[in-house]
């Protein structure tokens, strides 16, 4: 009997480079299926608690969008893709796990 296939989720948070991303390399080598994920967490776009300053201003938001687009392009060059969500990582990962439980890959 063969062992079950392993699926890994690689959550990109701060290090959006691919060429030297140790977490991505380990996940890619240890899993049969890899789901690269980036979440635009709404909590990062709220104001700070103490002074009410924006945590992410327009320049940082533009930089993040461009970095995520570049990461997606680099993953596509490796025959992969990037799942981009606009929810917290906790909620997004829960949904992905539930979807993976519902739909198991079929092989012949």
Short mmCIF file of the N, C-alpha and C atoms (twelve columns), coordinates in Angstrom:
data_MODEL
# 
_entry.id   MODEL 
# 
loop_
_atom_site.group_PDB 
_atom_site.id 
_atom_site.type_symbol 
_atom_site.label_atom_id 
_atom_site.label_alt_id 
_atom_site.label_comp_id 
_atom_site.label_asym_id 
_atom_site.label_seq_id 
_atom_site.Cartn_x 
_atom_site.Cartn_y 
_atom_site.Cartn_z 
_atom_site.pdbx_PDB_model_num 
ATOM 1   N N  . UNK A 1   0.833   -1.176 0.000   1 
ATOM 2   C CA . UNK A 1   0.000   0.000  0.000   1 
ATOM 3   C C  . UNK A 1   0.884   1.247  0.000   1 
ATOM 4   N N  . UNK A 2   0.577   2.202  -0.849  1 
ATOM 5   C CA . UNK A 2   1.397   3.403  -0.941  1 
ATOM 6   C C  . UNK A 2   1.023   4.396  0.158   1 
ATOM 7   N N  . UNK A 3   1.985   5.235  0.483   1 
ATOM 8   C CA . UNK A 3   1.735   6.234  1.528   1 
ATOM 9   C C  . UNK A 3   0.875   7.362  0.960   1 
ATOM 10  N N  . UNK A 4   0.105   8.025  1.816   1 
ATOM 11  C CA . UNK A 4   -0.745  9.124  1.342   1 
ATOM 12  C C  . UNK A 4   0.110   10.286 0.841   1 
ATOM 13  N N  . UNK A 5   -0.437  11.020 -0.100  1 
ATOM 14  C CA . UNK A 5   0.262   12.181 -0.637  1 
ATOM 15  C C  . UNK A 5   0.237   13.314 0.381   1 
ATOM 16  N N  . UNK A 6   1.327   14.055 0.445   1 
ATOM 17  C CA . UNK A 6   1.436   15.147 1.408   1 
ATOM 18  C C  . UNK A 6   1.280   16.491 0.705   1 
ATOM 19  N N  . UNK A 7   0.426   17.318 1.263   1 
ATOM 20  C CA . UNK A 7   0.223   18.668 0.756   1 
ATOM 21  C C  . UNK A 7   0.752   19.652 1.785   1 
ATOM 22  N N  . UNK A 8   1.526   20.625 1.326   1 
ATOM 23  C CA . UNK A 8   2.070   21.655 2.214   1 
ATOM 24  C C  . UNK A 8   1.579   23.024 1.758   1 
ATOM 25  N N  . UNK A 9   1.357   23.890 2.722   1 
ATOM 26  C CA . UNK A 9   1.022   25.282 2.446   1 
ATOM 27  C C  . UNK A 9   2.238   26.112 2.833   1 
ATOM 28  N N  . UNK A 10  2.759   26.870 1.887   1 
ATOM 29  C CA . UNK A 10  3.884   27.757 2.163   1 
ATOM 30  C C  . UNK A 10  3.328   29.171 2.263   1 
ATOM 31  N N  . UNK A 11  3.213   29.677 3.478   1 
ATOM 32  C CA . UNK A 11  2.657   30.997 3.720   1 
ATOM 33  C C  . UNK A 11  3.769   32.038 3.622   1 
ATOM 34  N N  . UNK A 12  3.678   32.878 2.615   1 
ATOM 35  C CA . UNK A 12  4.617   33.981 2.460   1 
ATOM 36  C C  . UNK A 12  4.087   35.152 3.275   1 
ATOM 37  N N  . UNK A 13  4.949   35.693 4.146   1 
ATOM 38  C CA . UNK A 13  4.523   36.810 4.991   1 
ATOM 39  C C  . UNK A 13  5.416   38.022 4.757   1 
ATOM 40  N N  . UNK A 14  6.665   37.943 5.127   1 
ATOM 41  C CA . UNK A 14  7.579   39.079 5.003   1 
ATOM 42  C C  . UNK A 14  8.626   38.871 3.917   1 
ATOM 43  N N  . UNK A 15  9.121   37.662 3.792   1 
ATOM 44  C CA . UNK A 15  10.141  37.352 2.794   1 
ATOM 45  C C  . UNK A 15  9.442   36.915 1.509   1 
ATOM 46  N N  . UNK A 16  9.285   37.841 0.579   1 
ATOM 47  C CA . UNK A 16  8.563   37.541 -0.658  1 
ATOM 48  C C  . UNK A 16  9.505   37.219 -1.807  1 
ATOM 49  N N  . UNK A 17  10.775  37.014 -1.504  1 
ATOM 50  C CA . UNK A 17  11.724  36.580 -2.532  1 
ATOM 51  C C  . UNK A 17  11.638  35.066 -2.645  1 
ATOM 52  N N  . UNK A 18  11.894  34.580 -3.829  1 
ATOM 53  C CA . UNK A 18  11.811  33.135 -4.044  1 
ATOM 54  C C  . UNK A 18  13.197  32.503 -4.112  1 
ATOM 55  N N  . UNK A 19  14.154  33.219 -4.677  1 
ATOM 56  C CA . UNK A 19  15.451  32.611 -4.977  1 
ATOM 57  C C  . UNK A 19  16.241  32.177 -3.735  1 
ATOM 58  N N  . UNK A 20  15.997  32.771 -2.583  1 
ATOM 59  C CA . UNK A 20  16.725  32.381 -1.371  1 
ATOM 60  C C  . UNK A 20  15.779  32.109 -0.201  1 
ATOM 61  N N  . UNK A 21  14.565  31.680 -0.518  1 
ATOM 62  C CA . UNK A 21  13.561  31.453 0.523   1 
ATOM 63  C C  . UNK A 21  13.670  30.017 1.030   1 
ATOM 64  N N  . UNK A 22  14.256  29.880 2.187   1 
ATOM 65  C CA . UNK A 22  14.510  28.554 2.761   1 
ATOM 66  C C  . UNK A 22  13.217  27.797 3.074   1 
ATOM 67  N N  . UNK A 23  12.223  28.494 3.571   1 
ATOM 68  C CA . UNK A 23  10.941  27.865 3.896   1 
ATOM 69  C C  . UNK A 23  10.305  27.254 2.643   1 
ATOM 70  N N  . UNK A 24  10.323  28.012 1.542   1 
ATOM 71  C CA . UNK A 24  9.760   27.508 0.292   1 
ATOM 72  C C  . UNK A 24  10.522  26.281 -0.192  1 
ATOM 73  N N  . UNK A 25  11.839  26.317 -0.128  1 
ATOM 74  C CA . UNK A 25  12.656  25.184 -0.592  1 
ATOM 75  C C  . UNK A 25  12.370  23.925 0.228   1 
ATOM 76  N N  . UNK A 26  12.277  24.059 1.536   1 
ATOM 77  C CA . UNK A 26  12.001  22.899 2.399   1 
ATOM 78  C C  . UNK A 26  10.611  22.350 2.110   1 
ATOM 79  N N  . UNK A 27  9.621   23.228 2.009   1 
ATOM 80  C CA . UNK A 27  8.249   22.780 1.722   1 
ATOM 81  C C  . UNK A 27  8.175   22.114 0.347   1 
ATOM 82  N N  . UNK A 28  8.870   22.674 -0.617  1 
ATOM 83  C CA . UNK A 28  8.856   22.136 -1.973  1 
ATOM 84  C C  . UNK A 28  9.481   20.748 -2.032  1 
ATOM 85  N N  . UNK A 29  10.516  20.508 -1.249  1 
ATOM 86  C CA . UNK A 29  11.196  19.221 -1.245  1 
ATOM 87  C C  . UNK A 29  10.464  18.164 -0.416  1 
ATOM 88  N N  . UNK A 30  9.715   18.578 0.597   1 
ATOM 89  C CA . UNK A 30  9.130   17.605 1.515   1 
ATOM 90  C C  . UNK A 30  7.673   17.257 1.218   1 
ATOM 91  N N  . UNK A 31  7.043   17.953 0.282   1 
ATOM 92  C CA . UNK A 31  5.626   17.706 0.008   1 
ATOM 93  C C  . UNK A 31  5.426   17.227 -1.427  1 
ATOM 94  N N  . UNK A 32  4.342   16.491 -1.627  1 
ATOM 95  C CA . UNK A 32  3.968   16.066 -2.971  1 
ATOM 96  C C  . UNK A 32  3.247   17.184 -3.714  1 
ATOM 97  N N  . UNK A 33  2.478   17.976 -2.977  1 
ATOM 98  C CA . UNK A 33  1.762   19.124 -3.528  1 
ATOM 99  C C  . UNK A 33  2.078   20.329 -2.654  1 
ATOM 100 N N  . UNK A 34  2.333   21.459 -3.296  1 
ATOM 101 C CA . UNK A 34  2.664   22.669 -2.561  1 
ATOM 102 C C  . UNK A 34  1.696   23.782 -2.944  1 
ATOM 103 N N  . UNK A 35  1.145   24.434 -1.937  1 
ATOM 104 C CA . UNK A 35  0.235   25.556 -2.152  1 
ATOM 105 C C  . UNK A 35  0.921   26.817 -1.640  1 
ATOM 106 N N  . UNK A 36  1.538   27.609 -2.530  1 
ATOM 107 C CA . UNK A 36  2.104   28.887 -2.105  1 
ATOM 108 C C  . UNK A 36  0.970   29.877 -1.829  1 
ATOM 109 N N  . UNK A 37  1.058   30.588 -0.711  1 
ATOM 110 C CA . UNK A 37  -0.048  31.447 -0.265  1 
ATOM 111 C C  . UNK A 37  0.482   32.782 0.246   1 
ATOM 112 N N  . UNK A 38  -0.196  33.857 -0.163  1 
ATOM 113 C CA . UNK A 38  0.036   35.174 0.430   1 
ATOM 114 C C  . UNK A 38  -1.313  35.745 0.823   1 
ATOM 115 N N  . UNK A 39  -1.380  36.308 2.025   1 
ATOM 116 C CA . UNK A 39  -2.630  36.908 2.511   1 
ATOM 117 C C  . UNK A 39  -2.437  38.402 2.749   1 
ATOM 118 N N  . UNK A 40  -3.269  39.199 2.090   1 
ATOM 119 C CA . UNK A 40  -3.353  40.611 2.427   1 
ATOM 120 C C  . UNK A 40  -4.242  40.688 3.657   1 
ATOM 121 N N  . UNK A 41  -3.619  40.576 4.813   1 
ATOM 122 C CA . UNK A 41  -4.328  40.517 6.094   1 
ATOM 123 C C  . UNK A 41  -4.937  41.882 6.407   1 
ATOM 124 N N  . UNK A 42  -6.260  41.964 6.561   1 
ATOM 125 C CA . UNK A 42  -6.895  43.252 6.874   1 
ATOM 126 C C  . UNK A 42  -6.333  43.911 8.136   1 
ATOM 127 N N  . UNK A 43  -5.819  43.128 9.074   1 
ATOM 128 C CA . UNK A 43  -5.254  43.688 10.302  1 
ATOM 129 C C  . UNK A 43  -4.037  44.565 10.021  1 
ATOM 130 N N  . UNK A 44  -3.341  44.293 8.916   1 
ATOM 131 C CA . UNK A 44  -2.159  45.085 8.574   1 
ATOM 132 C C  . UNK A 44  -2.518  46.436 7.959   1 
ATOM 133 N N  . UNK A 45  -3.790  46.637 7.661   1 
ATOM 134 C CA . UNK A 45  -4.224  47.872 7.029   1 
ATOM 135 C C  . UNK A 45  -5.060  48.739 7.974   1 
ATOM 136 N N  . UNK A 46  -5.146  48.324 9.214   1 
ATOM 137 C CA . UNK A 46  -5.850  49.122 10.225  1 
ATOM 138 C C  . UNK A 46  -4.895  50.152 10.804  1 
ATOM 139 N N  . UNK A 47  -5.432  51.053 11.607  1 
ATOM 140 C CA . UNK A 47  -4.595  52.045 12.278  1 
ATOM 141 C C  . UNK A 47  -3.928  51.422 13.499  1 
ATOM 142 N N  . UNK A 48  -2.823  52.044 13.924  1 
ATOM 143 C CA . UNK A 48  -2.153  51.565 15.129  1 
ATOM 144 C C  . UNK A 48  -3.024  51.839 16.347  1 
ATOM 145 N N  . UNK A 49  -2.826  51.060 17.365  1 
ATOM 146 C CA . UNK A 49  -3.660  51.141 18.556  1 
ATOM 147 C C  . UNK A 49  -3.388  52.419 19.349  1 
ATOM 148 N N  . UNK A 50  -2.114  52.769 19.514  1 
ATOM 149 C CA . UNK A 50  -1.766  53.897 20.378  1 
ATOM 150 C C  . UNK A 50  -2.036  55.265 19.757  1 
ATOM 151 N N  . UNK A 51  -1.587  55.466 18.524  1 
ATOM 152 C CA . UNK A 51  -1.624  56.816 17.960  1 
ATOM 153 C C  . UNK A 51  -2.558  56.965 16.766  1 
ATOM 154 N N  . UNK A 52  -3.117  55.861 16.286  1 
ATOM 155 C CA . UNK A 52  -4.043  55.931 15.170  1 
ATOM 156 C C  . UNK A 52  -3.389  56.142 13.813  1 
ATOM 157 N N  . UNK A 53  -2.065  55.901 13.723  1 
ATOM 158 C CA . UNK A 53  -1.384  56.003 12.438  1 
ATOM 159 C C  . UNK A 53  -1.685  54.766 11.600  1 
ATOM 160 N N  . UNK A 54  -1.680  54.936 10.305  1 
ATOM 161 C CA . UNK A 54  -1.894  53.794 9.412   1 
ATOM 162 C C  . UNK A 54  -0.705  52.841 9.514   1 
ATOM 163 N N  . UNK A 55  -0.985  51.544 9.699   1 
ATOM 164 C CA . UNK A 55  0.090   50.550 9.735   1 
ATOM 165 C C  . UNK A 55  0.706   50.395 8.347   1 
ATOM 166 N N  . UNK A 56  -0.144  50.464 7.333   1 
ATOM 167 C CA . UNK A 56  0.313   50.328 5.955   1 
ATOM 168 C C  . UNK A 56  -0.205  51.524 5.169   1 
ATOM 169 N N  . UNK A 57  0.711   52.406 4.819   1 
ATOM 170 C CA . UNK A 57  0.343   53.582 4.043   1 
ATOM 171 C C  . UNK A 57  0.340   53.279 2.553   1 
ATOM 172 N N  . UNK A 58  0.076   54.275 1.734   1 
ATOM 173 C CA . UNK A 58  -0.039  54.051 0.286   1 
ATOM 174 C C  . UNK A 58  1.260   53.568 -0.365  1 
ATOM 175 N N  . UNK A 59  2.420   54.042 0.109   1 
ATOM 176 C CA . UNK A 59  3.678   53.616 -0.500  1 
ATOM 177 C C  . UNK A 59  4.000   52.164 -0.152  1 
ATOM 178 N N  . UNK A 60  3.772   51.801 1.099   1 
ATOM 179 C CA . UNK A 60  4.005   50.398 1.498   1 
ATOM 180 C C  . UNK A 60  3.011   49.480 0.805   1 
ATOM 181 N N  . UNK A 61  1.766   49.899 0.684   1 
ATOM 182 C CA . UNK A 61  0.760   49.077 -0.001  1 
ATOM 183 C C  . UNK A 61  1.160   48.851 -1.462  1 
ATOM 184 N N  . UNK A 62  1.625   49.889 -2.125  1 
ATOM 185 C CA . UNK A 62  2.066   49.770 -3.522  1 
ATOM 186 C C  . UNK A 62  3.251   48.806 -3.616  1 
ATOM 187 N N  . UNK A 63  4.210   48.940 -2.685  1 
ATOM 188 C CA . UNK A 63  5.369   48.053 -2.655  1 
ATOM 189 C C  . UNK A 63  4.938   46.602 -2.443  1 
ATOM 190 N N  . UNK A 64  3.995   46.366 -1.528  1 
ATOM 191 C CA . UNK A 64  3.499   45.008 -1.275  1 
ATOM 192 C C  . UNK A 64  2.840   44.413 -2.517  1 
ATOM 193 N N  . UNK A 65  2.005   45.189 -3.168  1 
ATOM 194 C CA . UNK A 65  1.317   44.706 -4.374  1 
ATOM 195 C C  . UNK A 65  2.334   44.330 -5.454  1 
ATOM 196 N N  . UNK A 66  3.324   45.198 -5.667  1 
ATOM 197 C CA . UNK A 66  4.345   44.912 -6.670  1 
ATOM 198 C C  . UNK A 66  5.171   43.688 -6.298  1 
ATOM 199 N N  . UNK A 67  5.474   43.531 -5.014  1 
ATOM 200 C CA . UNK A 67  6.249   42.371 -4.553  1 
ATOM 201 C C  . UNK A 67  5.468   41.077 -4.727  1 
ATOM 202 N N  . UNK A 68  4.173   41.102 -4.428  1 
ATOM 203 C CA . UNK A 68  3.334   39.912 -4.600  1 
ATOM 204 C C  . UNK A 68  3.207   39.571 -6.087  1 
ATOM 205 N N  . UNK A 69  3.061   40.575 -6.930  1 
ATOM 206 C CA . UNK A 69  3.000   40.333 -8.379  1 
ATOM 207 C C  . UNK A 69  4.293   39.697 -8.879  1 
ATOM 208 N N  . UNK A 70  5.428   40.175 -8.377  1 
ATOM 209 C CA . UNK A 70  6.722   39.620 -8.766  1 
ATOM 210 C C  . UNK A 70  6.866   38.177 -8.279  1 
ATOM 211 N N  . UNK A 71  6.437   37.912 -7.052  1 
ATOM 212 C CA . UNK A 71  6.478   36.555 -6.512  1 
ATOM 213 C C  . UNK A 71  5.626   35.621 -7.358  1 
ATOM 214 N N  . UNK A 72  4.446   36.062 -7.733  1 
ATOM 215 C CA . UNK A 72  3.549   35.255 -8.571  1 
ATOM 216 C C  . UNK A 72  4.212   34.953 -9.911  1 
ATOM 217 N N  . UNK A 73  4.851   35.960 -10.508 1 
ATOM 218 C CA . UNK A 73  5.544   35.775 -11.790 1 
ATOM 219 C C  . UNK A 73  6.678   34.756 -11.646 1 
ATOM 220 N N  . UNK A 74  7.444   34.858 -10.562 1 
ATOM 221 C CA . UNK A 74  8.552   33.923 -10.333 1 
ATOM 222 C C  . UNK A 74  8.055   32.503 -10.092 1 
ATOM 223 N N  . UNK A 75  6.938   32.349 -9.403  1 
ATOM 224 C CA . UNK A 75  6.374   31.014 -9.188  1 
ATOM 225 C C  . UNK A 75  5.863   30.426 -10.499 1 
ATOM 226 N N  . UNK A 76  5.240   31.246 -11.331 1 
ATOM 227 C CA . UNK A 76  4.756   30.762 -12.626 1 
ATOM 228 C C  . UNK A 76  5.917   30.297 -13.496 1 
ATOM 229 N N  . UNK A 77  7.055   30.948 -13.382 1 
ATOM 230 C CA . UNK A 77  8.246   30.529 -14.125 1 
ATOM 231 C C  . UNK A 77  8.720   29.150 -13.677 1 
ATOM 232 N N  . UNK A 78  8.331   28.741 -12.463 1 
ATOM 233 C CA . UNK A 78  8.668   27.409 -11.941 1 
ATOM 234 C C  . UNK A 78  7.491   26.448 -12.068 1 
ATOM 235 N N  . UNK A 79  6.538   26.776 -12.950 1 
ATOM 236 C CA . UNK A 79  5.341   25.954 -13.179 1 
ATOM 237 C C  . UNK A 79  4.484   25.825 -11.929 1 
ATOM 238 N N  . UNK A 80  4.402   26.897 -11.185 1 
ATOM 239 C CA . UNK A 80  3.560   26.937 -10.000 1 
ATOM 240 C C  . UNK A 80  2.703   28.194 -10.087 1 
ATOM 241 N N  . UNK A 81  2.085   28.574 -8.995  1 
ATOM 242 C CA . UNK A 81  1.290   29.792 -8.953  1 
ATOM 243 C C  . UNK A 81  1.183   30.223 -7.502  1 
ATOM 244 N N  . UNK A 82  0.634   31.372 -7.275  1 
ATOM 245 C CA . UNK A 82  0.477   31.916 -5.935  1 
ATOM 246 C C  . UNK A 82  -0.995  32.130 -5.657  1 
ATOM 247 N N  . UNK A 83  -1.459  31.564 -4.571  1 
ATOM 248 C CA . UNK A 83  -2.820  31.813 -4.116  1 
ATOM 249 C C  . UNK A 83  -2.783  33.096 -3.284  1 
ATOM 250 N N  . UNK A 84  -3.567  34.086 -3.684  1 
ATOM 251 C CA . UNK A 84  -3.596  35.377 -2.988  1 
ATOM 252 C C  . UNK A 84  -4.970  35.539 -2.359  1 
ATOM 253 N N  . UNK A 85  -4.984  35.838 -1.064  1 
ATOM 254 C CA . UNK A 85  -6.242  35.993 -0.329  1 
ATOM 255 C C  . UNK A 85  -6.289  37.370 0.320   1 
ATOM 256 N N  . UNK A 86  -7.501  37.826 0.604   1 
ATOM 257 C CA . UNK A 86  -7.682  39.105 1.299   1 
ATOM 258 C C  . UNK A 86  -8.372  38.864 2.637   1 
ATOM 259 N N  . UNK A 87  -7.871  37.898 3.362   1 
ATOM 260 C CA . UNK A 87  -8.380  37.550 4.678   1 
ATOM 261 C C  . UNK A 87  -7.179  37.219 5.551   1 
ATOM 262 N N  . UNK A 88  -7.402  36.993 6.819   1 
ATOM 263 C CA . UNK A 88  -6.297  36.656 7.713   1 
ATOM 264 C C  . UNK A 88  -5.723  35.292 7.320   1 
ATOM 265 N N  . UNK A 89  -4.440  35.076 7.589   1 
ATOM 266 C CA . UNK A 89  -3.854  33.771 7.298   1 
ATOM 267 C C  . UNK A 89  -4.578  32.638 8.030   1 
ATOM 268 N N  . UNK A 90  -5.004  32.901 9.263   1 
ATOM 269 C CA . UNK A 90  -5.684  31.860 10.038  1 
ATOM 270 C C  . UNK A 90  -6.957  31.388 9.337   1 
ATOM 271 N N  . UNK A 91  -7.784  32.332 8.918   1 
ATOM 272 C CA . UNK A 91  -9.039  31.965 8.244   1 
ATOM 273 C C  . UNK A 91  -8.774  31.318 6.892   1 
ATOM 274 N N  . UNK A 92  -7.813  31.844 6.162   1 
ATOM 275 C CA . UNK A 92  -7.521  31.322 4.826   1 
ATOM 276 C C  . UNK A 92  -6.991  29.899 4.894   1 
ATOM 277 N N  . UNK A 93  -6.081  29.640 5.807   1 
ATOM 278 C CA . UNK A 93  -5.513  28.293 5.922   1 
ATOM 279 C C  . UNK A 93  -6.582  27.303 6.369   1 
ATOM 280 N N  . UNK A 94  -7.457  27.706 7.275   1 
ATOM 281 C CA . UNK A 94  -8.564  26.822 7.683   1 
ATOM 282 C C  . UNK A 94  -9.418  26.434 6.479   1 
ATOM 283 N N  . UNK A 95  -9.730  27.413 5.619   1 
ATOM 284 C CA . UNK A 95  -10.547 27.127 4.431   1 
ATOM 285 C C  . UNK A 95  -9.821  26.192 3.474   1 
ATOM 286 N N  . UNK A 96  -8.528  26.396 3.286   1 
ATOM 287 C CA . UNK A 96  -7.756  25.531 2.389   1 
ATOM 288 C C  . UNK A 96  -7.731  24.103 2.917   1 
ATOM 289 N N  . UNK A 97  -7.506  23.952 4.214   1 
ATOM 290 C CA . UNK A 97  -7.476  22.610 4.811   1 
ATOM 291 C C  . UNK A 97  -8.826  21.924 4.640   1 
ATOM 292 N N  . UNK A 98  -9.902  22.651 4.872   1 
ATOM 293 C CA . UNK A 98  -11.239 22.063 4.684   1 
ATOM 294 C C  . UNK A 98  -11.462 21.655 3.235   1 
ATOM 295 N N  . UNK A 99  -11.044 22.473 2.292   1 
ATOM 296 C CA . UNK A 99  -11.193 22.130 0.874   1 
ATOM 297 C C  . UNK A 99  -10.361 20.905 0.510   1 
ATOM 298 N N  . UNK A 100 -9.163  20.807 1.080   1 
ATOM 299 C CA . UNK A 100 -8.309  19.641 0.800   1 
ATOM 300 C C  . UNK A 100 -8.923  18.364 1.364   1 
ATOM 301 N N  . UNK A 101 -9.619  18.461 2.490   1 
ATOM 302 C CA . UNK A 101 -10.282 17.290 3.062   1 
ATOM 303 C C  . UNK A 101 -11.440 16.842 2.183   1 
ATOM 304 N N  . UNK A 102 -12.128 17.797 1.559   1 
ATOM 305 C CA . UNK A 102 -13.300 17.485 0.736   1 
ATOM 306 C C  . UNK A 102 -12.918 16.897 -0.618  1 
ATOM 307 N N  . UNK A 103 -11.807 17.346 -1.170  1 
ATOM 308 C CA . UNK A 103 -11.435 16.894 -2.510  1 
ATOM 309 C C  . UNK A 103 -10.059 16.278 -2.469  1 
ATOM 310 N N  . UNK A 104 -10.019 14.982 -2.476  1 
ATOM 311 C CA . UNK A 104 -8.743  14.265 -2.499  1 
ATOM 312 C C  . UNK A 104 -8.331  14.038 -3.951  1 
ATOM 313 N N  . UNK A 105 -7.041  14.185 -4.250  1 
ATOM 314 C CA . UNK A 105 -6.612  13.939 -5.626  1 
ATOM 315 C C  . UNK A 105 -6.824  12.479 -6.038  1 
ATOM 316 N N  . UNK A 106 -7.194  12.279 -7.260  1 
ATOM 317 C CA . UNK A 106 -7.422  10.933 -7.792  1 
ATOM 318 C C  . UNK A 106 -6.299  10.613 -8.766  1 
ATOM 319 N N  . UNK A 107 -5.657  9.495  -8.564  1 
ATOM 320 C CA . UNK A 107 -4.578  9.082  -9.476  1 
ATOM 321 C C  . UNK A 107 -4.862  7.683  -9.985  1 
ATOM 322 N N  . UNK A 108 -4.254  7.357  -11.092 1 
ATOM 323 C CA . UNK A 108 -4.458  6.002  -11.633 1 
ATOM 324 C C  . UNK A 108 -3.163  5.222  -11.635 1 
# 
